[in-house]
Amino acid sequence: MAATVEARPPDKYVDVRTQELQINMGPQHPATHGVLRVAIWADGEIVTRAEPDIGYLHRCAEKIGESVTHIQYVPYTDRYDYLAAMNNNLGYCLAVEKLAELEIPERAEYVRVIVSELNRIASHLMAIGTYGLDLGAFTPFFYAFREREEILRILEWICGARLTYNFIRIGGVMRDCPEGWLEDITRFLDYFEPRLEEMNELLTHNHIFVNRTANIGVVSLEQAVKYGLTGPNLRGSGMRWDLRRDDPYSIYDRFEFDIPIGTGIKGTVGDCWDRYWVRILEMGESVRIIRQALDQIPDGEIMAKGVRHLAFKCKAGESYQAVENPRGELGYYLISEGGQISYRSRIRAPSFCHLSILEEILPGSMFGDAVAIIGSIDIVLGEVDR
Amino acid sequence: MNTQEILETLNKDGVGQGITLFEGPKDPALVIPADRLVGVCEHLKSAPSLQFDQCILVTGTHMTEIRDKKTKEVTRAEGIEVIYHVRSLRHRALVALKVHLSLEDPRVSSVASIWPAADWHERETYDMVGVVFEGHPNLKRILLPQDWEGFPLRKDYEFPKEYRGISLEVDPPWPQQ
């Protein structure tokens, strides 16, 4: 069912213009993926203006960063993007290690890559599953969660937590792989790869789904760059940009993988379907990276020598470290004056930037498509409000 | 392209007046006079050899005074520092721009017209540190309630006792910086 949807002519809606009406969406709304309020002004069925209102989940992340030590702050980073806690841990630890000039043992680097990529798959499964749910496709959600459950089991096995891991620590990782853990990942990957095809049959080429996402919420490349979009949303607009390749951190320069981009298969480049499709393809690329990492992983230490966790001190300086989160570029900008506590810890959350584009792309779309557009940019409100 | 090369390009193009290179222990940055920020940013975005088209992050920091331990001379004056991280996707470069502002009246021109991504970041910087961005289209608080008083990420911020009749006292009390 490779149906291609033609762009609808805008003049088709002229008849329904009536009187502008303000509609309140959220903060308690199942399709806003958290506590997000969007004030929408609609003229008939057409959105004329949209204003996201955030801050309902603000937990003073940056203020806390100025009052607890670097080591104590790692568990807090779990709570920002709680669907990809491993990647958040990794970003913060890399930022601190850059300041402290720590050398990370090889094995720890590989374990970090494996858990981060597993977490990326879990996060994309969540994004895809709930996106189908937003658009009324209930079944794919269960299939996505079945696979995600396996990943959570694997991650629980190594660190004991299912969502907020606190596994990647400053200087390495919390513990070495348990016996049989690496083999279990291979088994999972063998099981998971064919399941992607199942997801395509269920949702990707589903006629209703394509009709609700193709040509909807088109973000041109120019808009995407202007509004600071990163990650799958930027790639969905046709930009081949991935920090893992373009500004490699950790050991990502050792792996071979492609960077999928949106090409407008079902409609226009940069529409909701393209952003969704990039996530599906990215899961396959993550599988490739994990397989290579499993082949290459050496034996050895998992924690850098000389890291005194009770009295860990950073050297003075300031540094910006960005990592490719499942949602986009997650950056930590740390200012240290020496000592155990950051002078300033600024977080660049990808969802925060992505949300600001709603003001640009919602006007002109149908009111019913607002949910499809908000779902397609895949936001996590814990990260938006911090 | 590193920060040094970017400064050389700016000098060559004739917009480098007053821009100095900040060389910290880690990441370098360009320190730009506050009144020339918009001009420099426009050039950074439009010049073909630079093309810094993506604004990544805007950070506001309250810098407290530092004195040399022996001579008692002021090595860092008190003030607000605004740091812009901008990226060139074409040249794969990231640069940090710094602007020093006074603590009493922190005002700087908004760059939201150049990079719309800076819009929300500037609102957050206003919300948390109290920097007024002149010419910003919608400068109001973004994360905190509109009637919140004070700017929490300033180092001299005092935690409020109550908000709209809700007691915010905790036991033990918040650590004061």
Coordinates of C-alpha atoms in Angstrom, one line a residue, chain A residues 17 20 23 39-51 358 361-370:
Chain A
R17 CA -13.7 30.6 7.7
E20 CA -11.6 33.3 15.4
I23 CA -9.0 26.9 22.1
A39 CA -3.2 28.0 23.2
I40 CA -4.6 27.7 19.7
W41 CA -6.5 30.3 17.8
A42 CA -8.6 28.7 15.2
D43 CA -10.7 30.2 12.4
G44 CA -13.2 27.5 11.6
E45 CA -11.0 24.4 11.3
I46 CA -7.8 26.3 10.4
V47 CA -5.3 27.2 13.1
T48 CA -4.3 30.9 12.7
R49 CA -2.0 31.2 15.7
A50 CA -0.5 28.9 18.3
E51 CA 1.4 29.6 21.5
L358 CA 5.1 25.1 16.8
I361 CA 4.3 25.4 11.6
L362 CA 0.9 25.1 13.3
P363 CA -0.7 28.3 11.7
G364 CA -2.3 27.3 8.5
S365 CA -2.8 23.6 9.4
M366 CA -6.1 22.0 10.2
F367 CA -7.0 21.9 13.9
G368 CA -7.2 18.1 13.8
D369 CA -3.7 17.9 12.5
A370 CA -2.3 19.8 15.5

